[in-house]
mmCIF file of C-alpha atoms in Angstrom:
data_model
loop_
_atom_site.group_PDB
_atom_site.id
_atom_site.type_symbol
_atom_site.label_atom_id
_atom_site.label_comp_id
_atom_site.label_asym_id
_atom_site.label_seq_id
_atom_site.Cartn_x
_atom_site.Cartn_y
_atom_site.Cartn_z
ATOM 1 C CA UNK A 866 47.642 -36.559 11.701
ATOM 2 C CA UNK A 867 47.924 -32.757 11.667
ATOM 3 C CA UNK A 868 50.046 -31.172 14.399
ATOM 4 C CA UNK A 869 49.943 -27.498 15.351
ATOM 5 C CA UNK A 870 52.930 -26.224 17.335
ATOM 6 C CA UNK A 871 52.600 -22.869 19.077
ATOM 7 C CA UNK A 872 55.780 -21.237 20.396
ATOM 8 C CA UNK A 873 55.162 -18.819 23.250
ATOM 9 C CA UNK A 874 56.897 -17.111 26.130
ATOM 10 C CA UNK A 875 55.107 -17.236 29.468
ATOM 11 C CA UNK A 876 56.687 -13.881 30.295
ATOM 12 C CA UNK A 877 54.852 -12.133 27.464
ATOM 13 C CA UNK A 878 51.186 -11.270 27.136
ATOM 14 C CA UNK A 879 49.302 -13.801 24.968
ATOM 15 C CA UNK A 880 48.743 -11.449 22.034
ATOM 16 C CA UNK A 881 50.899 -12.904 19.273
ATOM 17 C CA UNK A 882 52.798 -16.130 18.739
ATOM 18 C CA UNK A 883 54.836 -18.100 16.259
ATOM 19 C CA UNK A 884 53.324 -21.314 14.967
ATOM 20 C CA UNK A 885 53.818 -24.150 12.529
ATOM 21 C CA UNK A 886 51.327 -26.668 11.143
ATOM 22 C CA UNK A 887 52.738 -30.082 10.268
ATOM 23 C CA UNK A 888 50.791 -32.603 8.178
ATOM 24 C CA UNK A 889 51.381 -36.230 7.257
ATOM 25 C CA UNK A 890 52.221 -35.720 3.606
ATOM 26 C CA UNK A 891 52.563 -31.996 3.041
ATOM 27 C CA UNK A 892 55.183 -29.374 3.762
ATOM 28 C CA UNK A 893 54.963 -27.585 7.120
ATOM 29 C CA UNK A 894 53.146 -24.261 7.102
ATOM 30 C CA UNK A 895 54.621 -21.607 9.387
ATOM 31 C CA UNK A 896 53.293 -18.273 10.490
ATOM 32 C CA UNK A 897 53.258 -15.553 13.114
ATOM 33 C CA UNK A 898 50.404 -13.370 14.278
ATOM 34 C CA UNK A 899 47.498 -12.963 16.729
ATOM 35 C CA UNK A 900 46.030 -16.018 18.423
ATOM 36 C CA UNK A 901 42.725 -15.452 16.648
ATOM 37 C CA UNK A 902 44.462 -16.276 13.339
ATOM 38 C CA UNK A 903 45.789 -19.669 14.472
ATOM 39 C CA UNK A 904 44.818 -22.641 12.283
ATOM 40 C CA UNK A 905 41.766 -24.434 13.596
ATOM 41 C CA UNK A 906 40.756 -28.119 13.703
ATOM 42 C CA UNK A 907 44.293 -29.491 14.121
ATOM 43 C CA UNK A 908 44.112 -33.034 15.456
ATOM 44 C CA UNK A 909 46.950 -32.375 17.890
ATOM 45 C CA UNK A 910 48.180 -29.116 19.447
ATOM 46 C CA UNK A 911 51.446 -28.491 21.279
ATOM 47 C CA UNK A 912 52.351 -25.404 23.296
ATOM 48 C CA UNK A 913 56.165 -25.127 23.074
ATOM 49 C CA UNK A 914 57.917 -23.193 25.863
ATOM 50 C CA UNK A 915 61.438 -21.721 25.553
ATOM 51 C CA UNK A 916 64.182 -23.700 27.279
ATOM 52 C CA UNK A 917 65.018 -20.792 29.578
ATOM 53 C CA UNK A 918 61.456 -20.764 31.002
ATOM 54 C CA UNK A 919 61.362 -24.422 32.092
ATOM 55 C CA UNK A 920 63.565 -25.631 34.924
ATOM 56 C CA UNK A 921 64.367 -29.353 34.738
ATOM 57 C CA UNK A 922 65.791 -30.570 38.025
ATOM 58 C CA UNK A 923 66.152 -33.642 40.217
ATOM 59 C CA UNK A 924 64.559 -34.432 43.557
ATOM 60 C CA UNK A 925 63.831 -37.409 45.764
ATOM 61 C CA UNK A 926 60.131 -38.145 46.039
ATOM 62 C CA UNK A 927 58.087 -40.771 47.859
ATOM 63 C CA UNK A 928 56.379 -43.245 45.579
ATOM 64 C CA UNK A 929 52.934 -41.828 46.355
ATOM 65 C CA UNK A 930 53.935 -38.309 45.216
ATOM 66 C CA UNK A 931 54.994 -39.305 41.715
ATOM 67 C CA UNK A 932 52.885 -38.587 38.659
ATOM 68 C CA UNK A 933 51.241 -35.654 40.363
ATOM 69 C CA UNK A 934 51.370 -32.097 39.132
ATOM 70 C CA UNK A 935 50.968 -28.665 40.641
ATOM 71 C CA UNK A 936 51.804 -27.293 44.070
ATOM 72 C CA UNK A 937 52.101 -30.772 45.618
ATOM 73 C CA UNK A 938 55.347 -31.415 43.728
ATOM 74 C CA UNK A 939 56.335 -27.754 43.906
ATOM 75 C CA UNK A 940 57.301 -28.155 47.560
ATOM 76 C CA UNK A 941 59.942 -30.713 46.529
ATOM 77 C CA UNK A 942 61.806 -28.035 44.520
ATOM 78 C CA UNK A 943 60.996 -25.072 46.769
ATOM 79 C CA UNK A 944 64.683 -24.471 47.551
ATOM 80 C CA UNK A 945 65.602 -24.224 43.859
ATOM 81 C CA UNK A 946 62.675 -22.081 42.722
ATOM 82 C CA UNK A 947 63.053 -19.703 45.707
ATOM 83 C CA UNK A 948 59.453 -18.591 45.588
ATOM 84 C CA UNK A 949 55.904 -19.444 46.451
ATOM 85 C CA UNK A 950 55.336 -23.137 45.638
ATOM 86 C CA UNK A 951 51.793 -22.351 44.531
ATOM 87 C CA UNK A 952 53.227 -20.164 41.756
ATOM 88 C CA UNK A 953 54.910 -23.138 40.040
ATOM 89 C CA UNK A 954 53.448 -25.842 37.838
ATOM 90 C CA UNK A 955 55.590 -28.934 38.438
ATOM 91 C CA UNK A 956 55.384 -32.172 36.437
ATOM 92 C CA UNK A 957 57.052 -35.512 37.043
ATOM 93 C CA UNK A 958 59.021 -36.598 33.939
ATOM 94 C CA UNK A 959 60.550 -39.876 35.113
ATOM 95 C CA UNK A 960 63.345 -41.367 37.199
ATOM 96 C CA UNK A 961 67.110 -41.409 36.743
ATOM 97 C CA UNK A 962 68.953 -43.823 39.037
ATOM 98 C CA UNK A 963 67.415 -43.240 42.474
ATOM 99 C CA UNK A 964 66.173 -39.689 41.860
ATOM 100 C CA UNK A 965 63.136 -38.200 40.162
ATOM 101 C CA UNK A 966 63.226 -35.641 37.357
ATOM 102 C CA UNK A 967 60.803 -32.722 37.584
ATOM 103 C CA UNK A 968 59.924 -29.916 35.173
ATOM 104 C CA UNK A 969 58.988 -26.528 36.651
ATOM 105 C CA UNK A 970 57.098 -23.771 34.805
ATOM 106 C CA UNK A 971 55.173 -20.641 35.753
ATOM 107 C CA UNK A 972 51.629 -21.585 36.745
ATOM 108 C CA UNK A 973 50.067 -18.170 36.170
ATOM 109 C CA UNK A 974 51.711 -17.850 32.759
ATOM 110 C CA UNK A 975 50.334 -21.218 31.702
ATOM 111 C CA UNK A 976 46.864 -20.260 32.928
ATOM 112 C CA UNK A 977 46.968 -16.939 31.078
ATOM 113 C CA UNK A 978 47.983 -18.581 27.805
ATOM 114 C CA UNK A 979 45.464 -21.380 28.353
ATOM 115 C CA UNK A 980 42.640 -18.872 28.778
ATOM 116 C CA UNK A 981 43.791 -16.969 25.675
ATOM 117 C CA UNK A 982 43.965 -20.141 23.595
ATOM 118 C CA UNK A 983 40.507 -21.156 24.840
ATOM 119 C CA UNK A 984 39.152 -17.797 23.712
ATOM 120 C CA UNK A 985 40.752 -18.461 20.314
ATOM 121 C CA UNK A 986 38.946 -21.805 20.029
ATOM 122 C CA UNK A 987 41.796 -24.116 21.119
ATOM 123 C CA UNK A 988 40.849 -26.075 24.229
ATOM 124 C CA UNK A 989 42.947 -29.257 24.154
ATOM 125 C CA UNK A 990 46.733 -29.052 23.936
ATOM 126 C CA UNK A 991 49.981 -30.519 25.237
ATOM 127 C CA UNK A 992 52.708 -28.475 26.908
ATOM 128 C CA UNK A 993 56.282 -29.127 25.719
ATOM 129 C CA UNK A 994 59.690 -27.655 26.449
ATOM 130 C CA UNK A 995 61.910 -27.086 23.420
ATOM 131 C CA UNK A 996 64.810 -28.580 25.403
ATOM 132 C CA UNK A 997 63.290 -32.073 25.151
ATOM 133 C CA UNK A 998 62.337 -31.605 21.486
ATOM 134 C CA UNK A 999 66.033 -31.491 20.561
ATOM 135 C CA UNK A 1000 67.314 -34.760 19.026
ATOM 136 C CA UNK A 1001 69.364 -36.874 21.416
ATOM 137 C CA UNK A 1002 71.382 -40.104 21.223
ATOM 138 C CA UNK A 1003 72.534 -42.273 24.094
ATOM 139 C CA UNK A 1004 76.140 -41.654 25.052
ATOM 140 C CA UNK A 1005 76.261 -38.034 23.915
ATOM 141 C CA UNK A 1006 74.758 -34.643 24.653
ATOM 142 C CA UNK A 1007 72.899 -32.379 22.251
ATOM 143 C CA UNK A 1008 73.478 -28.616 22.148
ATOM 144 C CA UNK A 1009 71.254 -26.104 20.382
ATOM 145 C CA UNK A 1010 73.286 -22.936 19.617
ATOM 146 C CA UNK A 1011 72.326 -19.643 18.012
ATOM 147 C CA UNK A 1012 75.802 -18.093 18.080
ATOM 148 C CA UNK A 1013 75.420 -16.477 21.492
ATOM 149 C CA UNK A 1014 73.425 -18.781 23.781
ATOM 150 C CA UNK A 1015 71.426 -21.989 23.654
ATOM 151 C CA UNK A 1016 70.361 -25.042 25.572
ATOM 152 C CA UNK A 1017 71.668 -28.569 26.065
ATOM 153 C CA UNK A 1018 69.868 -31.906 26.353
ATOM 154 C CA UNK A 1019 71.839 -34.336 28.505
ATOM 155 C CA UNK A 1020 69.500 -37.349 28.587
ATOM 156 C CA UNK A 1021 66.092 -38.496 27.447
ATOM 157 C CA UNK A 1022 64.347 -36.428 30.132
ATOM 158 C CA UNK A 1023 66.991 -33.892 31.254
ATOM 159 C CA UNK A 1024 68.441 -30.677 29.929
ATOM 160 C CA UNK A 1025 68.905 -26.998 30.679
ATOM 161 C CA UNK A 1026 69.518 -23.608 29.134
ATOM 162 C CA UNK A 1027 73.087 -22.286 28.927
ATOM 163 C CA UNK A 1028 74.486 -18.847 29.571
ATOM 164 C CA UNK A 1029 76.230 -16.745 26.925
ATOM 165 C CA UNK A 1030 79.343 -17.855 25.069
ATOM 166 C CA UNK A 1031 81.672 -16.726 22.294
ATOM 167 C CA UNK A 1032 82.591 -18.274 18.943
ATOM 168 C CA UNK A 1033 85.948 -19.282 20.464
ATOM 169 C CA UNK A 1034 84.784 -19.811 24.057
ATOM 170 C CA UNK A 1035 81.965 -22.135 25.204
ATOM 171 C CA UNK A 1036 79.469 -21.065 27.907
ATOM 172 C CA UNK A 1037 80.707 -21.349 31.464
ATOM 173 C CA UNK A 1038 77.606 -23.295 32.514
ATOM 174 C CA UNK A 1039 78.384 -25.959 29.907
ATOM 175 C CA UNK A 1040 81.913 -26.341 31.284
ATOM 176 C CA UNK A 1041 80.597 -26.733 34.822
ATOM 177 C CA UNK A 1042 78.071 -29.334 33.713
ATOM 178 C CA UNK A 1043 80.777 -31.363 32.019
ATOM 179 C CA UNK A 1044 83.069 -31.146 35.064
ATOM 180 C CA UNK A 1045 80.292 -32.439 37.296
ATOM 181 C CA UNK A 1046 79.466 -35.250 34.845
ATOM 182 C CA UNK A 1047 83.144 -36.271 34.732
ATOM 183 C CA UNK A 1048 83.251 -36.337 38.527
ATOM 184 C CA UNK A 1049 80.254 -38.715 38.572
ATOM 185 C CA UNK A 1050 81.655 -40.791 35.714
ATOM 186 C CA UNK A 1051 78.793 -40.037 33.323
ATOM 187 C CA UNK A 1052 80.486 -37.604 30.939
ATOM 188 C CA UNK A 1053 79.337 -37.856 27.302
ATOM 189 C CA UNK A 1054 81.590 -39.251 24.595
ATOM 190 C CA UNK A 1055 80.675 -36.325 22.323
ATOM 191 C CA UNK A 1056 78.408 -33.310 22.005
ATOM 192 C CA UNK A 1057 76.260 -32.846 18.898
ATOM 193 C CA UNK A 1058 75.884 -29.153 18.050
ATOM 194 C CA UNK A 1059 72.652 -28.083 16.302
ATOM 195 C CA UNK A 1060 72.647 -24.578 14.864
ATOM 196 C CA UNK A 1061 69.354 -22.753 15.520
ATOM 197 C CA UNK A 1062 70.267 -19.645 13.497
ATOM 198 C CA UNK A 1063 71.613 -19.150 9.998
ATOM 199 C CA UNK A 1064 74.619 -17.268 11.369
ATOM 200 C CA UNK A 1065 75.901 -19.191 14.392
ATOM 201 C CA UNK A 1066 79.718 -19.010 14.320
ATOM 202 C CA UNK A 1067 81.470 -21.684 16.334
ATOM 203 C CA UNK A 1068 85.151 -22.653 16.436
ATOM 204 C CA UNK A 1069 84.978 -26.386 16.997
ATOM 205 C CA UNK A 1070 88.656 -26.895 17.891
ATOM 206 C CA UNK A 1071 88.682 -24.069 20.456
ATOM 207 C CA UNK A 1072 85.565 -25.429 22.112
ATOM 208 C CA UNK A 1073 86.929 -28.973 22.184
ATOM 209 C CA UNK A 1074 90.128 -27.805 23.895
ATOM 210 C CA UNK A 1075 88.125 -25.837 26.473
ATOM 211 C CA UNK A 1076 85.594 -28.586 27.171
ATOM 212 C CA UNK A 1077 87.770 -31.672 26.781
ATOM 213 C CA UNK A 1078 85.022 -33.427 24.828
ATOM 214 C CA UNK A 1079 84.678 -34.094 21.113
ATOM 215 C CA UNK A 1080 82.125 -31.941 19.251
ATOM 216 C CA UNK A 1081 80.358 -32.700 15.986
ATOM 217 C CA UNK A 1082 78.258 -30.405 13.852
ATOM 218 C CA UNK A 1083 74.764 -31.735 13.243
ATOM 219 C CA UNK A 1084 72.150 -30.470 10.787
ATOM 220 C CA UNK A 1085 70.411 -27.154 11.548
ATOM 221 C CA UNK A 1086 67.484 -27.546 13.928
ATOM 222 C CA UNK A 1087 64.365 -25.648 14.964
ATOM 223 C CA UNK A 1088 61.379 -26.427 17.132
ATOM 224 C CA UNK A 1089 59.328 -26.105 13.931
ATOM 225 C CA UNK A 1090 61.108 -29.067 12.298
ATOM 226 C CA UNK A 1091 61.201 -31.369 15.349
ATOM 227 C CA UNK A 1092 59.695 -34.793 14.769
ATOM 228 C CA UNK A 1093 55.989 -35.044 15.731
ATOM 229 C CA UNK A 1094 56.759 -37.808 18.233
ATOM 230 C CA UNK A 1095 59.643 -35.884 19.844
ATOM 231 C CA UNK A 1096 59.509 -34.552 23.366
ATOM 232 C CA UNK A 1097 57.667 -35.350 26.570
ATOM 233 C CA UNK A 1098 54.459 -33.574 27.501
ATOM 234 C CA UNK A 1099 54.817 -31.572 30.709
ATOM 235 C CA UNK A 1100 51.071 -31.171 31.064
ATOM 236 C CA UNK A 1101 47.965 -31.730 29.025
ATOM 237 C CA UNK A 1102 44.870 -29.583 28.903
ATOM 238 C CA UNK A 1103 41.878 -31.612 27.797
ATOM 239 C CA UNK A 1104 38.603 -30.500 26.330
ATOM 240 C CA UNK A 1105 35.453 -31.014 28.345
ATOM 241 C CA UNK A 1106 33.399 -34.088 27.532
ATOM 242 C CA UNK A 1107 30.743 -33.324 24.960
ATOM 243 C CA UNK A 1108 27.990 -35.213 23.168
ATOM 244 C CA UNK A 1109 28.801 -35.891 19.515
ATOM 245 C CA UNK A 1110 26.614 -33.933 17.183
ATOM 246 C CA UNK A 1111 23.224 -35.557 16.617
ATOM 247 C CA UNK A 1112 23.414 -37.707 19.750
ATOM 248 C CA UNK A 1113 20.588 -35.908 21.539
ATOM 249 C CA UNK A 1114 18.325 -36.306 18.501
ATOM 250 C CA UNK A 1115 19.029 -40.042 18.353
ATOM 251 C CA UNK A 1116 18.443 -40.426 22.095
ATOM 252 C CA UNK A 1117 15.087 -38.592 22.119
ATOM 253 C CA UNK A 1118 12.947 -41.748 21.454
ATOM 254 C CA UNK A 1119 14.779 -43.610 24.209
ATOM 255 C CA UNK A 1120 14.227 -40.658 26.568
ATOM 256 C CA UNK A 1121 10.488 -40.761 25.842
ATOM 257 C CA UNK A 1122 10.382 -44.500 26.555
ATOM 258 C CA UNK A 1123 12.288 -44.066 29.837
ATOM 259 C CA UNK A 1124 9.998 -41.193 30.859
ATOM 260 C CA UNK A 1125 6.881 -43.244 30.097
ATOM 261 C CA UNK A 1126 8.242 -46.207 32.072
ATOM 262 C CA UNK A 1127 9.009 -43.986 35.070
ATOM 263 C CA UNK A 1128 5.508 -42.477 34.904
ATOM 264 C CA UNK A 1129 3.863 -45.917 34.841
ATOM 265 C CA UNK A 1130 6.073 -47.040 37.730
ATOM 266 C CA UNK A 1131 5.161 -43.952 39.794
ATOM 267 C CA UNK A 1132 1.440 -44.484 39.147
ATOM 268 C CA UNK A 1133 1.689 -48.154 40.105
ATOM 269 C CA UNK A 1134 3.549 -47.228 43.284
ATOM 270 C CA UNK A 1135 0.908 -44.643 44.216
ATOM 271 C CA UNK A 1136 -1.909 -47.143 43.593
ATOM 272 C CA UNK A 1137 -0.146 -49.778 45.702
ATOM 273 C CA UNK A 1138 0.338 -47.365 48.610
ATOM 274 C CA UNK A 1139 -3.334 -46.330 48.399
ATOM 275 C CA UNK A 1140 -4.441 -49.963 48.453
ATOM 276 C CA UNK A 1141 -2.255 -50.776 51.479
ATOM 277 C CA UNK A 1142 -3.519 -47.695 53.342
ATOM 278 C CA UNK A 1143 -7.141 -48.739 52.717
ATOM 279 C CA UNK A 1144 -6.384 -52.257 53.920
ATOM 280 C CA UNK A 1145 -4.778 -50.848 57.084
ATOM 281 C CA UNK A 1146 -7.776 -48.652 57.821
ATOM 282 C CA UNK A 1147 -10.173 -51.557 57.196
ATOM 283 C CA UNK A 1148 -8.164 -53.859 59.495
ATOM 284 C CA UNK A 1149 -8.146 -51.286 62.291
ATOM 285 C CA UNK A 1150 -11.907 -50.725 61.884
ATOM 286 C CA UNK A 1151 -12.573 -54.480 62.220
ATOM 287 C CA UNK A 1152 -10.275 -54.692 65.279
ATOM 288 C CA UNK A 1153 -12.133 -51.799 66.965
ATOM 289 C CA UNK A 1154 -15.500 -53.373 66.155
ATOM 290 C CA UNK A 1155 -14.427 -56.721 67.620
ATOM 291 C CA UNK A 1156 -13.044 -55.043 70.749
ATOM 292 C CA UNK A 1157 -16.272 -53.068 71.321
ATOM 293 C CA UNK A 1158 -18.359 -56.210 70.808
ATOM 294 C CA UNK A 1159 -16.312 -57.979 73.497
ATOM 295 C CA UNK A 1160 -16.106 -54.983 75.862
ATOM 296 C CA UNK A 1161 -19.059 -52.680 75.183
ATOM 297 C CA UNK A 1162 -18.326 -50.621 78.328
ATOM 298 C CA UNK A 1163 -14.994 -49.298 76.897
ATOM 299 C CA UNK A 1164 -15.068 -45.505 76.701
ATOM 300 C CA UNK A 1165 -12.386 -45.000 74.013
ATOM 301 C CA UNK A 1166 -10.403 -47.277 71.740
ATOM 302 C CA UNK A 1167 -6.880 -45.930 71.048
ATOM 303 C CA UNK A 1168 -4.987 -49.186 70.427
ATOM 304 C CA UNK A 1169 -7.389 -52.126 70.090
ATOM 305 C CA UNK A 1170 -4.650 -54.778 70.049
ATOM 306 C CA UNK A 1171 -2.965 -53.503 73.224
ATOM 307 C CA UNK A 1172 -6.268 -52.917 75.006
ATOM 308 C CA UNK A 1173 -7.427 -56.426 74.078
ATOM 309 C CA UNK A 1174 -4.258 -57.942 75.597
ATOM 310 C CA UNK A 1175 -4.778 -55.965 78.822
ATOM 311 C CA UNK A 1176 -8.427 -56.979 79.102
ATOM 312 C CA UNK A 1177 -7.411 -60.602 78.484
ATOM 313 C CA UNK A 1178 -4.821 -60.377 81.245
ATOM 314 C CA UNK A 1179 -7.402 -58.917 83.621
ATOM 315 C CA UNK A 1180 -9.831 -61.738 82.786
ATOM 316 C CA UNK A 1181 -7.169 -64.378 83.428
ATOM 317 C CA UNK A 1182 -6.215 -62.792 86.750
ATOM 318 C CA UNK A 1183 -9.892 -62.678 87.758
ATOM 319 C CA UNK A 1184 -10.170 -66.387 86.988
ATOM 320 C CA UNK A 1185 -7.003 -67.125 89.007
ATOM 321 C CA UNK A 1186 -4.863 -67.915 85.962
ATOM 322 C CA UNK A 1187 -1.442 -66.538 85.098
ATOM 323 C CA UNK A 1188 -0.784 -64.393 82.042
ATOM 324 C CA UNK A 1189 2.270 -64.517 79.825
ATOM 325 C CA UNK A 1190 3.187 -61.030 81.049
ATOM 326 C CA UNK A 1191 3.253 -62.014 84.712
ATOM 327 C CA UNK A 1192 6.441 -62.344 86.697
ATOM 328 C CA UNK A 1193 6.431 -66.141 87.004
ATOM 329 C CA UNK A 1194 6.135 -67.048 83.258
ATOM 330 C CA UNK A 1195 8.750 -64.441 82.357
ATOM 331 C CA UNK A 1196 11.264 -65.500 85.031
ATOM 332 C CA UNK A 1197 10.883 -69.140 83.948
ATOM 333 C CA UNK A 1198 11.862 -68.211 80.389
ATOM 334 C CA UNK A 1199 14.732 -66.061 81.709
ATOM 335 C CA UNK A 1200 16.082 -68.926 83.794
ATOM 336 C CA UNK A 1201 16.048 -71.229 80.766
ATOM 337 C CA UNK A 1202 17.848 -68.624 78.636
ATOM 338 C CA UNK A 1203 20.563 -68.022 81.264
ATOM 339 C CA UNK A 1204 21.535 -71.670 81.673
ATOM 340 C CA UNK A 1205 24.581 -71.260 79.428
ATOM 341 C CA UNK A 1206 25.637 -67.910 80.957
ATOM 342 C CA UNK A 1207 28.657 -67.834 83.320
ATOM 343 C CA UNK A 1208 27.957 -67.847 87.083
ATOM 344 C CA UNK A 1209 27.170 -64.394 88.439
ATOM 345 C CA UNK A 1210 26.269 -63.024 85.007
ATOM 346 C CA UNK A 1211 22.870 -61.801 86.212
ATOM 347 C CA UNK A 1212 23.518 -58.801 88.421
ATOM 348 C CA UNK A 1213 20.035 -57.222 88.676
ATOM 349 C CA UNK A 1214 16.510 -58.403 87.788
ATOM 350 C CA UNK A 1215 13.534 -56.098 88.293
ATOM 351 C CA UNK A 1216 9.849 -56.478 87.361
ATOM 352 C CA UNK A 1217 7.052 -53.914 87.081
ATOM 353 C CA UNK A 1218 3.696 -53.935 85.235
ATOM 354 C CA UNK A 1219 4.519 -56.745 82.822
ATOM 355 C CA UNK A 1220 8.039 -55.558 82.111
ATOM 356 C CA UNK A 1221 11.228 -57.179 83.388
ATOM 357 C CA UNK A 1222 14.666 -55.563 83.241
ATOM 358 C CA UNK A 1223 17.842 -57.685 83.388
ATOM 359 C CA UNK A 1224 21.374 -56.385 83.880
ATOM 360 C CA UNK A 1225 24.059 -58.824 82.715
ATOM 361 C CA UNK A 1226 27.798 -58.461 83.302
ATOM 362 C CA UNK A 1227 30.811 -60.407 82.042
ATOM 363 C CA UNK A 1228 28.978 -62.007 79.115
ATOM 364 C CA UNK A 1229 30.576 -62.033 75.662
ATOM 365 C CA UNK A 1230 28.708 -60.661 72.661
ATOM 366 C CA UNK A 1231 28.101 -64.155 71.297
ATOM 367 C CA UNK A 1232 26.609 -65.254 74.630
ATOM 368 C CA UNK A 1233 24.332 -62.211 74.741
ATOM 369 C CA UNK A 1234 23.113 -62.990 71.224
ATOM 370 C CA UNK A 1235 22.282 -66.570 72.269
ATOM 371 C CA UNK A 1236 20.332 -65.339 75.305
ATOM 372 C CA UNK A 1237 18.358 -62.850 73.228
ATOM 373 C CA UNK A 1238 17.573 -65.516 70.606
ATOM 374 C CA UNK A 1239 16.271 -67.910 73.309
ATOM 375 C CA UNK A 1240 14.039 -65.204 74.775
ATOM 376 C CA UNK A 1241 12.636 -64.308 71.348
ATOM 377 C CA UNK A 1242 11.860 -67.963 70.686
ATOM 378 C CA UNK A 1243 9.988 -68.052 74.015
ATOM 379 C CA UNK A 1244 7.630 -65.343 72.720
ATOM 380 C CA UNK A 1245 9.109 -62.343 74.530
ATOM 381 C CA UNK A 1246 9.925 -58.954 73.073
ATOM 382 C CA UNK A 1247 13.520 -57.927 73.886
ATOM 383 C CA UNK A 1248 15.001 -54.419 73.854
ATOM 384 C CA UNK A 1249 18.773 -54.381 74.236
ATOM 385 C CA UNK A 1250 20.861 -51.562 75.659
ATOM 386 C CA UNK A 1251 24.543 -51.595 76.695
ATOM 387 C CA UNK A 1252 26.852 -49.448 78.785
ATOM 388 C CA UNK A 1253 30.526 -50.464 78.695
ATOM 389 C CA UNK A 1254 32.177 -50.978 82.031
ATOM 390 C CA UNK A 1255 35.671 -49.540 82.668
ATOM 391 C CA UNK A 1256 38.298 -51.697 81.025
ATOM 392 C CA UNK A 1257 35.686 -53.974 79.453
ATOM 393 C CA UNK A 1258 35.596 -52.480 75.962
ATOM 394 C CA UNK A 1259 38.829 -54.147 74.863
ATOM 395 C CA UNK A 1260 37.679 -57.597 76.002
ATOM 396 C CA UNK A 1261 34.169 -57.306 74.499
ATOM 397 C CA UNK A 1262 32.518 -57.920 77.914
ATOM 398 C CA UNK A 1263 30.502 -54.947 79.142
ATOM 399 C CA UNK A 1264 27.312 -54.412 81.080
ATOM 400 C CA UNK A 1265 24.238 -55.315 79.027
ATOM 401 C CA UNK A 1266 20.681 -54.260 79.916
ATOM 402 C CA UNK A 1267 17.775 -56.296 78.508
ATOM 403 C CA UNK A 1268 14.163 -55.155 78.789
ATOM 404 C CA UNK A 1269 11.595 -57.965 78.342
ATOM 405 C CA UNK A 1270 7.881 -57.757 77.607
ATOM 406 C CA UNK A 1271 5.282 -60.315 76.703
ATOM 407 C CA UNK A 1272 4.415 -60.250 73.027
#
């Protein structure tokens, strides 16, 4: 797998950069120049940030806030960044003991470089800090040193940049870090020193006396020669999802089939609706004809079914018979339906022009459903309305209004 590493400073304009291209079986190729001259078609791309431009710190986070990035985590390190949280890109790296480790970088700088890389044809890349690319072994620290300053990796996911030092005097920040580690009982057994420049003078014995920790010289190191699997990605910019080449051509026959099927379905639906509309018109025409044959004196026919029921009720009343919409048949069905209701449940019953209104109180929802079901079985149409009484909402017993009509 080919790996392209791009070293950049977020403080500089994205005009030029240093880069290295690492392959599986060939020597690394290094270069420096404009972004437009970067190698293309690398299977993996890493944007490497200087150690001094990435703050790695600890914070205590709730479980739900972990593995998030951006301004959400930036508020957890607001006191250390001393700036607008929205200006920081913060990533969760992992946990150490009972604290969380976060990496903080400049959001606007990352966006500027991301836009520049996109214009150069590079859309998917990982973001790494050179601090975590440095080799590290459990039980010791790793120090990258160029003869004047450097950075130290203290654990798998922690590290920081140092201040300036001298060949015979280590950086003050390194001394303070060791003193704090000794206080917490986590001081390293040794520090491996990796030279990052060809001329990086260092007096081992003087440093050991000043730090109180053994030092060992390791092989020279550079971010260019770091192992491909080294480091932890702080963020990952992904390319947008795209169709593989030729996919649209292969899908064209299927698209035609789907389009034809949808067209046939739409035509069938339109034909079915037309048929049902014709049947409805024919049924209404027959109902009007039957009504006019039974009542030729009718002036207008607006609703033949309703008008037929009213004429039938008038004929029954003229013959001295009761109709299903009269008070007596309806109240008989109501009495049968309210047999299982608690005493006093029926507060008001009113009747007018074939319609009866019942107001029930103190009846549970299940009881109301049983009453409605009994009335429906008796051939009545039931319209239900409810208005909760004070204090009744929590118990499920409110005032229920039922409007009954003969069907």
